[in-house]
Amino acid sequence: MSTHPSHTPLPALAQERRVVTAIPGPKSQEALTRRAAATSAGLGLTFPVFIERTQGAILQDIDGNSLIDFGSGIGVVNVGNSNDLVVNNVIEQVQKIAHTCFTVAPYMGYVEVCELLNELTPGTHKKKSLLVNSGAEAVENAVKVARHFTKRPAVVVFEHAYHGRTNLTMALTAKNMPYKEGFGPFAGEVYRMPMPYPYRALSNPATLAQDSFEEISHRIEKEIGVENVAAILIEPIQGEGGFIVPPKGFLPALSEFATKHGIIFIADEVQTGFCRTGDWFAVNDENVVPDMVVTAKGIAGGLPLAGVTGRADIMDSVHIAGLGGTYGGNPVSCAAALGAIQSMKDEKLADRAKHIGQIMGDALRAMQAKYPVIGEVRGRGAMQAIELVKPGTKEPNTAAMQEVIKYCLSKGVLILTAGTYVNVIRFLPPLVMTDDLLKDALGVLDEAFASLK
Ligand code: PLZ
């Protein structure tokens, strides 16, 4: 009988920025050559540095640079990179069960994660959940279940939406390049509606929520027919689209409209969920209770896991074995999720997100006052963005965005971009980032704007 080697903890990684080579350094340069030779050219590359180790809010590259993580692996490691509870749970779990397939021979971790999802998602009604591997797979399953329950075909989605890269989720996603170009034909019965985008709206800001809602409800009634609509699917704050925060009142109106017409209201909380915006979920901000909530990313502290949580009557409407997948709710990912969710509770990470949001928001608004290239600062909690424009206009300024990102990278601060018009800089720090590190990174960002010609 074999025994497993016990795990030896690594020494802590100092939570400080330290740049010791040009970025990318020589080892990363060499690795990039191998990457180019071995991996599909269709894969994007945001930061040309290879990472060797991560902890908290620091990514250490193979040249020994300590970089500040302002992206959390696209909003995933909310509990910090290589969070202790996640690491310990994963190591312990993989020694016990790596895989059985939940629908073949079940294990408790899956059930425990679903119990937590049922408890933590909005609403006190009876809920049930299903676990899968990725955000896109969760969105697909939510739509599948909504169609099965309602026996209706149509799905309503929005401008600037991002829901994934599978065939159905490409159809649900708004932006052609790079997500859809040349990958069609796409799934049918997907209807796109205008998204209220306060910064770029032409109508009166005071009536934007109502005006948008009226146009959308009218179009759903006249163009699709409410009786044909299975689901309205929306990100409560749009992620890849550029952290577009809909005006207050819009989401509640949409959700009420859905309820009135027997349409399933699905919140895609893949990027906004798990304390990111200062609450468990972004819809909590206006007390919207969706019929279904889709989660992924932050749920498991870096392990692949996603969930669909919904009203029990909807989730139970599917015939036995109609849902599943080999790896969905893998035991190791579930153990990671249990660790991550525990950590969110223990470390009060929703409050921490609000605190980070305060510091970031203040600093970004101060920069906006100094640098006319910053058209808008927006977001909620630790999900903040700035939209860059040509000064004095609202014309997108992609060049300025690229220069700022490049400057920050050279100083060891990794920041992501977003936006339909490729002109948004988004901040998604791990929620455990220290105030010192946060202020250091924001200082570098300020320098980057000052250096713009
Ligand atoms: N819904 C709201 O943000 C993933 C995409 C990264 P998966 N966003 C990051 C990339 O370039 O592929 C996302 C999201 C929202 C769904 C998804 C899809 O989640 O886990 O990437 O499938």
Short mmCIF file of C-alpha atoms and ligand atoms in Angstrom, two decimals:
data_model
loop_
_atom_site.label_atom_id
_atom_site.label_comp_id
_atom_site.label_asym_id
_atom_site.label_seq_id
_atom_site.Cartn_x
_atom_site.Cartn_y
_atom_site.Cartn_z
CA MET A 1 0.00 0.00 0.00
CA SER A 2 1.40 3.38 -0.98
CA THR A 3 1.38 6.43 1.19
CA HIS A 4 1.29 9.96 -0.10
CA PRO A 5 4.15 12.32 0.68
CA SER A 6 3.00 14.99 3.10
CA HIS A 7 3.16 18.52 1.84
CA THR A 8 5.94 20.88 2.87
CA PRO A 9 4.78 24.48 3.08
CA LEU A 10 6.82 26.98 1.05
CA PRO A 11 8.28 30.06 2.71
CA ALA A 12 5.97 33.09 2.52
CA LEU A 13 6.26 35.32 -0.54
CA ALA A 14 6.86 38.92 0.60
CA GLN A 15 3.90 41.14 -0.28
CA GLU A 16 5.99 43.76 -2.03
CA ARG A 17 6.79 44.85 -5.57
CA ARG A 18 10.34 44.11 -6.66
CA VAL A 19 11.60 44.50 -10.21
CA VAL A 20 15.06 43.00 -10.74
CA THR A 21 15.23 42.62 -14.54
CA ALA A 22 13.76 44.28 -17.59
CA ILE A 23 10.26 42.91 -18.11
CA PRO A 24 10.09 40.44 -19.71
CA GLY A 25 13.38 39.21 -18.24
CA PRO A 26 15.75 36.86 -20.09
CA LYS A 27 14.12 33.65 -18.81
CA SER A 28 10.66 34.86 -19.77
CA GLN A 29 11.99 35.84 -23.21
CA GLU A 30 13.25 32.31 -23.73
CA ALA A 31 9.99 30.82 -22.44
CA LEU A 32 8.01 33.05 -24.80
CA THR A 33 9.92 31.59 -27.73
CA ARG A 34 8.99 28.07 -26.62
CA ARG A 35 5.40 29.18 -26.03
CA ALA A 36 5.17 30.55 -29.55
CA ALA A 37 6.57 27.33 -31.01
CA ALA A 38 4.40 24.95 -28.98
CA THR A 39 1.04 26.62 -28.41
CA SER A 40 -1.74 27.71 -30.74
CA ALA A 41 -1.32 31.18 -32.16
CA GLY A 42 -5.03 31.66 -31.42
CA LEU A 43 -4.28 32.09 -27.71
CA GLY A 44 -3.99 35.69 -26.53
CA LEU A 45 -1.21 36.98 -24.28
CA THR A 46 -1.82 39.86 -21.91
CA PHE A 47 1.44 39.91 -19.94
CA PRO A 48 4.63 38.56 -21.55
CA VAL A 49 6.00 37.14 -18.30
CA PHE A 50 6.04 33.54 -17.14
CA ILE A 51 4.94 33.04 -13.55
CA GLU A 52 6.68 30.66 -11.20
CA ARG A 53 4.89 31.23 -7.93
CA THR A 54 1.99 33.23 -6.54
CA GLN A 55 0.80 34.23 -3.10
CA GLY A 56 -1.67 36.83 -1.86
CA ALA A 57 -1.46 39.73 -4.31
CA ILE A 58 2.00 38.94 -5.67
CA LEU A 59 2.97 36.99 -8.78
CA GLN A 60 6.63 36.05 -8.93
CA ASP A 61 8.01 35.51 -12.42
CA ILE A 62 10.72 33.08 -13.49
CA ASP A 63 13.28 35.91 -13.53
CA GLY A 64 12.63 36.66 -9.85
CA ASN A 65 10.47 39.78 -10.30
CA SER A 66 7.67 40.27 -7.78
CA LEU A 67 4.70 41.74 -9.62
CA ILE A 68 1.55 43.26 -8.15
CA ASP A 69 -1.54 41.37 -9.27
CA PHE A 70 -4.31 43.79 -10.24
CA GLY A 71 -6.23 41.18 -12.25
CA SER A 72 -6.68 38.11 -10.00
CA GLY A 73 -6.45 35.84 -13.06
CA ILE A 74 -9.50 37.71 -14.47
CA GLY A 75 -11.40 38.00 -11.22
CA VAL A 76 -10.75 34.49 -9.93
CA VAL A 77 -8.47 34.58 -6.91
CA ASN A 78 -10.64 36.91 -4.82
CA VAL A 79 -9.35 35.12 -1.70
CA GLY A 80 -5.75 35.75 -2.77
CA ASN A 81 -3.37 33.71 -4.89
CA SER A 82 -2.59 30.32 -3.36
CA ASN A 83 -4.83 31.02 -0.38
CA ASP A 84 -3.84 28.81 2.59
CA LEU A 85 -7.28 27.27 3.14
CA VAL A 86 -7.61 26.51 -0.57
CA VAL A 87 -4.12 24.99 -0.77
CA ASN A 88 -4.58 22.83 2.31
CA ASN A 89 -8.02 21.61 1.27
CA VAL A 90 -6.79 20.77 -2.23
CA ILE A 91 -3.79 18.78 -0.99
CA GLU A 92 -5.84 16.89 1.53
CA GLN A 93 -8.62 16.18 -0.94
CA VAL A 94 -6.47 14.99 -3.83
CA GLN A 95 -4.95 12.40 -1.52
CA LYS A 96 -8.40 11.07 -0.68
CA ILE A 97 -10.39 11.32 -3.93
CA ALA A 98 -9.21 12.95 -7.14
CA HIS A 99 -12.21 11.87 -9.19
CA THR A 100 -15.15 9.52 -9.23
CA CYS A 101 -17.68 11.51 -11.33
CA PHE A 102 -20.47 12.84 -9.13
CA THR A 103 -23.20 11.21 -11.22
CA VAL A 104 -21.44 7.82 -11.00
CA ALA A 105 -20.40 7.66 -7.35
CA PRO A 106 -21.07 10.78 -5.28
CA TYR A 107 -19.02 12.44 -2.53
CA MET A 108 -19.97 15.06 0.06
CA GLY A 109 -17.90 18.02 -1.19
CA TYR A 110 -20.22 18.54 -4.16
CA VAL A 111 -23.28 18.53 -1.91
CA GLU A 112 -21.65 20.92 0.57
CA VAL A 113 -20.76 23.43 -2.16
CA CYS A 114 -24.34 23.27 -3.47
CA GLU A 115 -25.70 23.80 0.05
CA LEU A 116 -23.54 26.91 0.35
CA LEU A 117 -24.59 28.21 -3.07
CA ASN A 118 -28.25 27.68 -2.17
CA GLU A 119 -27.71 29.58 1.06
CA LEU A 120 -25.51 32.44 -0.19
CA THR A 121 -27.27 33.36 -3.45
CA PRO A 122 -30.07 35.95 -3.11
CA GLY A 123 -33.51 34.97 -1.85
CA THR A 124 -34.80 32.72 0.92
CA HIS A 125 -36.88 30.50 -1.39
CA LYS A 126 -35.99 26.84 -1.91
CA LYS A 127 -33.03 26.53 -4.27
CA LYS A 128 -31.00 23.76 -5.86
CA SER A 129 -27.66 23.77 -7.66
CA LEU A 130 -25.61 22.01 -10.31
CA LEU A 131 -21.82 22.17 -10.65
CA VAL A 132 -19.82 22.27 -13.87
CA ASN A 133 -16.29 23.24 -14.95
CA SER A 134 -16.35 26.73 -16.40
CA GLY A 135 -18.38 29.90 -16.59
CA ALA A 136 -19.38 29.20 -20.19
CA GLU A 137 -20.55 25.70 -19.31
CA ALA A 138 -22.59 27.09 -16.42
CA VAL A 139 -24.25 29.69 -18.67
CA GLU A 140 -25.05 26.95 -21.21
CA ASN A 141 -26.61 24.81 -18.51
CA ALA A 142 -28.64 27.70 -17.13
CA VAL A 143 -30.09 28.34 -20.59
CA LYS A 144 -30.66 24.62 -21.13
CA VAL A 145 -32.60 24.32 -17.89
CA ALA A 146 -34.57 27.54 -18.46
CA ARG A 147 -35.64 26.33 -21.91
CA HIS A 148 -36.57 22.92 -20.57
CA PHE A 149 -38.62 24.41 -17.73
CA THR A 150 -40.45 27.05 -19.77
CA LYS A 151 -40.69 25.01 -23.00
CA ARG A 152 -39.84 28.28 -24.78
CA PRO A 153 -36.90 28.85 -27.15
CA ALA A 154 -35.81 32.50 -27.00
CA VAL A 155 -33.03 33.98 -24.88
CA VAL A 156 -32.65 37.72 -24.40
CA VAL A 157 -29.14 39.11 -23.95
CA PHE A 158 -27.58 42.58 -24.08
CA GLU A 159 -25.16 44.77 -25.96
CA HIS A 160 -21.60 44.58 -24.55
CA ALA A 161 -22.39 41.21 -22.92
CA TYR A 162 -19.79 38.49 -22.39
CA HIS A 163 -20.89 34.97 -21.52
CA GLY A 164 -18.18 32.66 -22.88
CA ARG A 165 -16.54 31.03 -25.87
CA THR A 166 -18.56 27.85 -26.54
CA ASN A 167 -20.95 27.87 -29.48
CA LEU A 168 -24.04 28.92 -27.53
CA THR A 169 -22.14 31.38 -25.33
CA MET A 170 -20.43 32.95 -28.35
CA ALA A 171 -23.93 33.60 -29.66
CA LEU A 172 -24.84 35.14 -26.29
CA THR A 173 -21.67 37.28 -26.28
CA ALA A 174 -21.92 40.63 -28.01
CA LYS A 175 -18.49 41.41 -29.36
CA ASN A 176 -17.33 40.00 -32.68
CA MET A 177 -13.56 40.53 -32.48
CA PRO A 178 -11.85 38.54 -31.03
CA TYR A 179 -14.57 36.24 -29.65
CA LYS A 180 -16.72 35.34 -32.65
CA GLU A 181 -14.93 36.30 -35.86
CA GLY A 182 -14.95 33.35 -38.23
CA PHE A 183 -16.37 30.92 -35.63
CA GLY A 184 -19.97 30.80 -36.83
CA PRO A 185 -22.59 29.70 -37.59
CA PHE A 186 -23.91 30.47 -34.12
CA ALA A 187 -26.79 29.06 -32.11
CA GLY A 188 -30.20 30.54 -32.88
CA GLU A 189 -33.00 32.10 -30.84
CA VAL A 190 -30.71 34.65 -29.24
CA TYR A 191 -32.05 38.23 -29.19
CA ARG A 192 -29.86 41.19 -28.27
CA MET A 193 -31.25 44.26 -26.56
CA PRO A 194 -29.69 47.66 -25.88
CA MET A 195 -27.77 47.99 -22.61
CA PRO A 196 -28.02 51.25 -20.72
CA TYR A 197 -24.41 52.51 -20.70
CA PRO A 198 -24.57 55.68 -18.61
CA TYR A 199 -21.32 57.23 -19.86
CA ARG A 200 -22.25 56.84 -23.52
CA ALA A 201 -26.04 57.18 -23.34
CA LEU A 202 -27.58 59.91 -25.43
CA SER A 203 -30.72 60.20 -23.32
CA ASN A 204 -31.23 62.00 -20.02
CA PRO A 205 -29.30 60.24 -17.22
CA ALA A 206 -32.22 60.72 -14.82
CA THR A 207 -34.57 58.70 -17.04
CA LEU A 208 -32.06 56.30 -18.60
CA ALA A 209 -33.11 53.26 -16.53
CA GLN A 210 -36.79 53.78 -17.31
CA ASP A 211 -36.23 54.69 -20.97
CA SER A 212 -34.05 51.62 -21.55
CA PHE A 213 -36.46 49.34 -19.77
CA GLU A 214 -39.41 50.66 -21.78
CA GLU A 215 -37.62 50.16 -25.08
CA ILE A 216 -36.54 46.64 -24.14
CA SER A 217 -39.90 45.50 -22.80
CA HIS A 218 -41.59 46.93 -25.89
CA ARG A 219 -39.18 45.13 -28.19
CA ILE A 220 -39.50 41.84 -26.33
CA GLU A 221 -43.28 42.08 -26.62
CA LYS A 222 -43.37 43.18 -30.28
CA GLU A 223 -40.34 41.48 -31.85
CA ILE A 224 -40.06 38.18 -29.96
CA GLY A 225 -43.34 37.76 -28.08
CA VAL A 226 -43.10 37.30 -24.31
CA GLU A 227 -44.62 33.83 -24.58
CA ASN A 228 -41.56 32.73 -26.61
CA VAL A 229 -38.93 33.93 -24.16
CA ALA A 230 -37.32 31.33 -21.90
CA ALA A 231 -34.81 33.61 -20.23
CA ILE A 232 -33.38 37.07 -19.83
CA LEU A 233 -29.65 36.68 -19.18
CA ILE A 234 -27.61 39.61 -17.88
CA GLU A 235 -24.38 40.44 -16.06
CA PRO A 236 -25.40 42.78 -13.21
CA ILE A 237 -22.22 44.73 -13.91
CA GLN A 238 -20.79 43.88 -17.32
CA GLY A 239 -17.25 42.50 -17.12
CA GLU A 240 -15.40 42.13 -20.43
CA GLY A 241 -17.72 44.80 -21.88
CA GLY A 242 -15.99 47.40 -19.72
CA PHE A 243 -17.45 47.32 -16.19
CA ILE A 244 -20.64 48.95 -17.35
CA VAL A 245 -22.85 49.56 -14.32
CA PRO A 246 -26.52 49.86 -15.32
CA PRO A 247 -28.42 52.80 -13.81
CA LYS A 248 -30.29 52.15 -10.57
CA GLY A 249 -33.75 50.77 -11.17
CA PHE A 250 -32.92 49.01 -14.43
CA LEU A 251 -32.24 45.51 -13.05
CA PRO A 252 -35.26 45.52 -10.69
CA ALA A 253 -37.54 46.60 -13.57
CA LEU A 254 -36.18 43.88 -15.83
CA SER A 255 -36.49 41.22 -13.16
CA GLU A 256 -40.10 42.24 -12.40
CA PHE A 257 -40.94 42.15 -16.10
CA ALA A 258 -39.48 38.63 -16.33
CA THR A 259 -41.48 37.42 -13.33
CA LYS A 260 -44.69 38.93 -14.71
CA HIS A 261 -44.29 37.01 -17.97
CA GLY A 262 -42.97 33.68 -16.71
CA ILE A 263 -39.50 34.43 -18.11
CA ILE A 264 -36.51 33.06 -16.15
CA PHE A 265 -34.29 35.93 -14.99
CA ILE A 266 -30.69 34.67 -14.99
CA ALA A 267 -27.91 36.73 -13.39
CA ASP A 268 -24.47 35.93 -14.78
CA GLU A 269 -22.42 36.59 -11.64
CA VAL A 270 -19.32 34.87 -13.02
CA GLN A 271 -17.15 37.99 -12.75
CA THR A 272 -19.14 39.97 -10.15
CA GLY A 273 -19.72 37.19 -7.63
CA PHE A 274 -18.12 36.09 -4.38
CA CYS A 275 -17.47 39.38 -2.57
CA ARG A 276 -15.96 41.17 -5.56
CA THR A 277 -18.38 44.10 -5.50
CA GLY A 278 -18.63 44.36 -1.69
CA ASP A 279 -21.39 41.79 -1.25
CA TRP A 280 -21.76 38.10 -1.98
CA PHE A 281 -23.35 38.96 -5.33
CA ALA A 282 -23.76 42.18 -7.33
CA VAL A 283 -27.56 41.86 -7.62
CA ASN A 284 -27.80 42.23 -3.82
CA ASP A 285 -27.11 45.93 -4.29
CA GLU A 286 -30.71 46.49 -5.43
CA ASN A 287 -32.21 43.45 -3.72
CA VAL A 288 -32.88 41.73 -7.01
CA VAL A 289 -33.66 38.03 -6.54
CA PRO A 290 -32.90 36.19 -9.80
CA ASP A 291 -34.60 32.91 -10.69
CA MET A 292 -31.15 31.54 -11.51
CA VAL A 293 -27.62 32.66 -10.66
CA VAL A 294 -24.57 31.55 -12.61
CA THR A 295 -21.25 31.48 -10.72
CA ALA A 296 -17.65 30.55 -11.57
CA LYS A 297 -14.26 32.28 -11.24
CA GLY A 298 -14.15 33.43 -7.57
CA ILE A 299 -16.03 30.37 -6.31
CA ALA A 300 -12.99 28.11 -5.91
CA GLY A 301 -9.95 30.33 -5.40
CA GLY A 302 -8.29 29.29 -8.67
CA LEU A 303 -9.50 25.73 -9.27
CA PRO A 304 -11.90 25.21 -12.19
CA LEU A 305 -15.47 25.15 -10.91
CA ALA A 306 -18.76 26.79 -11.82
CA GLY A 307 -22.31 26.60 -10.59
CA VAL A 308 -25.91 27.08 -11.62
CA THR A 309 -28.21 27.82 -8.70
CA GLY A 310 -31.91 28.32 -9.17
CA ARG A 311 -35.42 27.99 -7.86
CA ALA A 312 -35.90 24.36 -6.88
CA ASP A 313 -38.92 23.94 -9.18
CA ILE A 314 -36.86 25.08 -12.17
CA MET A 315 -33.74 23.06 -11.30
CA ASP A 316 -35.83 19.93 -10.60
CA SER A 317 -37.80 20.16 -13.84
CA VAL A 318 -35.16 18.24 -15.81
CA HIS A 319 -35.47 14.46 -16.25
CA ILE A 320 -32.92 12.29 -14.42
CA ALA A 321 -29.54 12.25 -16.22
CA GLY A 322 -30.48 15.23 -18.37
CA LEU A 323 -27.65 17.16 -16.70
CA GLY A 324 -24.08 16.15 -15.94
CA GLY A 325 -20.55 15.91 -17.28
CA THR A 326 -17.44 13.88 -16.42
CA TYR A 327 -15.64 16.44 -14.29
CA GLY A 328 -18.39 18.81 -13.16
CA GLY A 329 -17.96 19.51 -9.44
CA ASN A 330 -14.69 17.62 -9.27
CA PRO A 331 -13.83 16.72 -5.64
CA VAL A 332 -10.62 18.77 -5.64
CA SER A 333 -12.36 21.85 -7.04
CA CYS A 334 -15.15 21.43 -4.48
CA ALA A 335 -12.62 21.21 -1.64
CA ALA A 336 -11.02 24.38 -2.99
CA ALA A 337 -14.42 26.10 -3.07
CA LEU A 338 -15.14 25.12 0.53
CA GLY A 339 -11.79 26.64 1.52
CA ALA A 340 -12.36 29.77 -0.55
CA ILE A 341 -15.86 30.41 0.79
CA GLN A 342 -14.66 29.82 4.36
CA SER A 343 -11.89 32.32 3.78
CA MET A 344 -14.37 34.91 2.42
CA LYS A 345 -16.36 34.54 5.64
CA ASP A 346 -13.40 34.43 8.06
CA GLU A 347 -11.63 37.39 6.49
CA LYS A 348 -14.84 39.36 5.81
CA LEU A 349 -13.79 39.82 2.21
CA ALA A 350 -17.00 41.60 1.17
CA ASP A 351 -16.12 44.40 3.62
CA ARG A 352 -12.56 44.28 2.42
CA ALA A 353 -13.79 44.76 -1.18
CA LYS A 354 -15.67 47.89 -0.10
CA HIS A 355 -12.55 49.20 1.62
CA ILE A 356 -10.43 48.55 -1.48
CA GLY A 357 -13.13 50.19 -3.60
CA GLN A 358 -12.99 53.30 -1.45
CA ILE A 359 -9.22 53.64 -1.75
CA MET A 360 -9.19 52.83 -5.47
CA GLY A 361 -12.19 55.03 -6.28
CA ASP A 362 -10.71 58.04 -4.45
CA ALA A 363 -7.32 57.60 -6.12
CA LEU A 364 -8.82 57.10 -9.57
CA ARG A 365 -11.08 60.15 -9.25
CA ALA A 366 -8.09 62.22 -8.15
CA MET A 367 -6.28 61.02 -11.31
CA GLN A 368 -9.34 61.85 -13.42
CA ALA A 369 -9.18 65.44 -12.14
CA LYS A 370 -5.54 65.67 -13.27
CA TYR A 371 -5.60 63.71 -16.51
CA PRO A 372 -8.30 64.60 -19.08
CA VAL A 373 -7.64 61.29 -20.85
CA ILE A 374 -9.69 59.62 -18.08
CA GLY A 375 -13.28 60.05 -19.24
CA GLU A 376 -14.99 58.12 -16.47
CA VAL A 377 -14.28 56.22 -13.26
CA ARG A 378 -16.88 53.57 -12.49
CA GLY A 379 -17.49 50.28 -10.73
CA ARG A 380 -18.45 48.90 -7.35
CA GLY A 381 -16.23 47.64 -4.55
CA ALA A 382 -13.06 45.97 -5.79
CA MET A 383 -14.37 46.00 -9.38
CA GLN A 384 -13.39 49.43 -10.68
CA ALA A 385 -12.53 50.72 -14.14
CA ILE A 386 -11.52 53.84 -15.98
CA GLU A 387 -12.57 54.60 -19.54
CA LEU A 388 -9.94 56.43 -21.60
CA VAL A 389 -10.87 58.98 -24.24
CA LYS A 390 -9.24 61.61 -26.38
CA PRO A 391 -9.26 64.68 -24.12
CA GLY A 392 -12.32 66.88 -24.51
CA THR A 393 -14.25 64.13 -26.39
CA LYS A 394 -15.70 60.70 -25.72
CA GLU A 395 -13.71 59.19 -28.56
CA PRO A 396 -12.12 55.91 -27.36
CA ASN A 397 -8.39 56.18 -26.69
CA THR A 398 -6.91 52.72 -27.17
CA ALA A 399 -3.37 54.05 -27.63
CA ALA A 400 -3.36 55.72 -24.20
CA MET A 401 -4.70 52.54 -22.63
CA GLN A 402 -1.92 50.49 -24.19
CA GLU A 403 0.77 52.93 -23.08
CA VAL A 404 -0.46 53.02 -19.50
CA ILE A 405 -0.62 49.22 -19.32
CA LYS A 406 2.86 48.92 -20.79
CA TYR A 407 4.33 51.46 -18.36
CA CYS A 408 2.73 49.67 -15.39
CA LEU A 409 4.04 46.30 -16.57
CA SER A 410 7.57 47.68 -16.84
CA LYS A 411 7.29 48.77 -13.19
CA GLY A 412 5.86 45.44 -12.03
CA VAL A 413 2.12 46.19 -11.88
CA LEU A 414 -0.15 43.88 -13.87
CA ILE A 415 -3.40 45.54 -14.96
CA LEU A 416 -6.10 44.17 -17.28
CA THR A 417 -8.05 45.93 -19.99
CA ALA A 418 -11.65 45.57 -21.21
CA GLY A 419 -14.33 47.31 -23.18
CA THR A 420 -16.20 47.04 -26.43
CA TYR A 421 -14.11 49.98 -27.67
CA VAL A 422 -10.82 48.60 -26.26
CA ASN A 423 -10.27 51.68 -24.08
CA VAL A 424 -11.06 50.54 -20.54
CA ILE A 425 -8.55 49.73 -17.81
CA ARG A 426 -10.07 47.46 -15.18
CA PHE A 427 -8.93 46.75 -11.66
CA LEU A 428 -9.69 43.38 -10.09
CA PRO A 429 -7.24 43.06 -7.19
CA PRO A 430 -7.28 40.02 -4.92
CA LEU A 431 -9.39 41.11 -1.94
CA VAL A 432 -6.50 40.33 0.43
CA MET A 433 -4.23 42.97 -1.15
CA THR A 434 -2.71 45.09 1.63
CA ASP A 435 -3.37 48.84 1.68
CA ASP A 436 0.36 49.45 1.20
CA LEU A 437 0.53 47.33 -1.91
CA LEU A 438 -2.66 48.89 -3.27
CA LYS A 439 -1.32 52.40 -2.76
CA ASP A 440 2.02 51.44 -4.29
CA ALA A 441 0.25 50.13 -7.42
CA LEU A 442 -1.98 53.20 -7.67
CA GLY A 443 1.15 55.37 -7.38
CA VAL A 444 2.66 53.56 -10.38
CA LEU A 445 -0.60 54.08 -12.29
CA ASP A 446 -0.46 57.82 -11.55
CA GLU A 447 3.14 57.93 -12.85
CA ALA A 448 1.98 56.11 -15.98
CA PHE A 449 -0.60 58.82 -16.70
CA ALA A 450 1.93 61.56 -15.93
CA SER A 451 4.32 59.98 -18.46
CA LEU A 452 1.74 60.02 -21.31
CA LYS A 453 2.68 62.38 -24.09
N1 PLZ B 1 -19.59 35.17 -17.92
C1 PLZ B 1 -19.53 37.42 -17.00
O1 PLZ B 1 -16.72 37.23 -17.30
C2 PLZ B 1 -15.34 34.92 -18.30
C3 PLZ B 1 -12.98 35.56 -20.20
C4 PLZ B 1 -11.54 35.38 -20.48
P1 PLZ B 1 -15.24 30.89 -18.44
N2 PLZ B 1 -14.62 36.12 -18.48
C5 PLZ B 1 -13.21 36.00 -18.80
C6 PLZ B 1 -11.31 34.96 -21.90
O2 PLZ B 1 -10.66 35.74 -22.63
O3 PLZ B 1 -11.75 33.89 -22.29
C7 PLZ B 1 -16.83 35.01 -18.16
C8 PLZ B 1 -17.45 36.17 -17.65
C9 PLZ B 1 -18.85 36.21 -17.55
C10 PLZ B 1 -19.03 34.04 -18.39
C11 PLZ B 1 -17.65 33.93 -18.53
C12 PLZ B 1 -17.09 32.64 -19.06
O4 PLZ B 1 -16.37 31.98 -18.06
O5 PLZ B 1 -14.92 30.25 -17.12
O6 PLZ B 1 -14.11 31.64 -19.05
O7 PLZ B 1 -15.89 29.95 -19.39
#
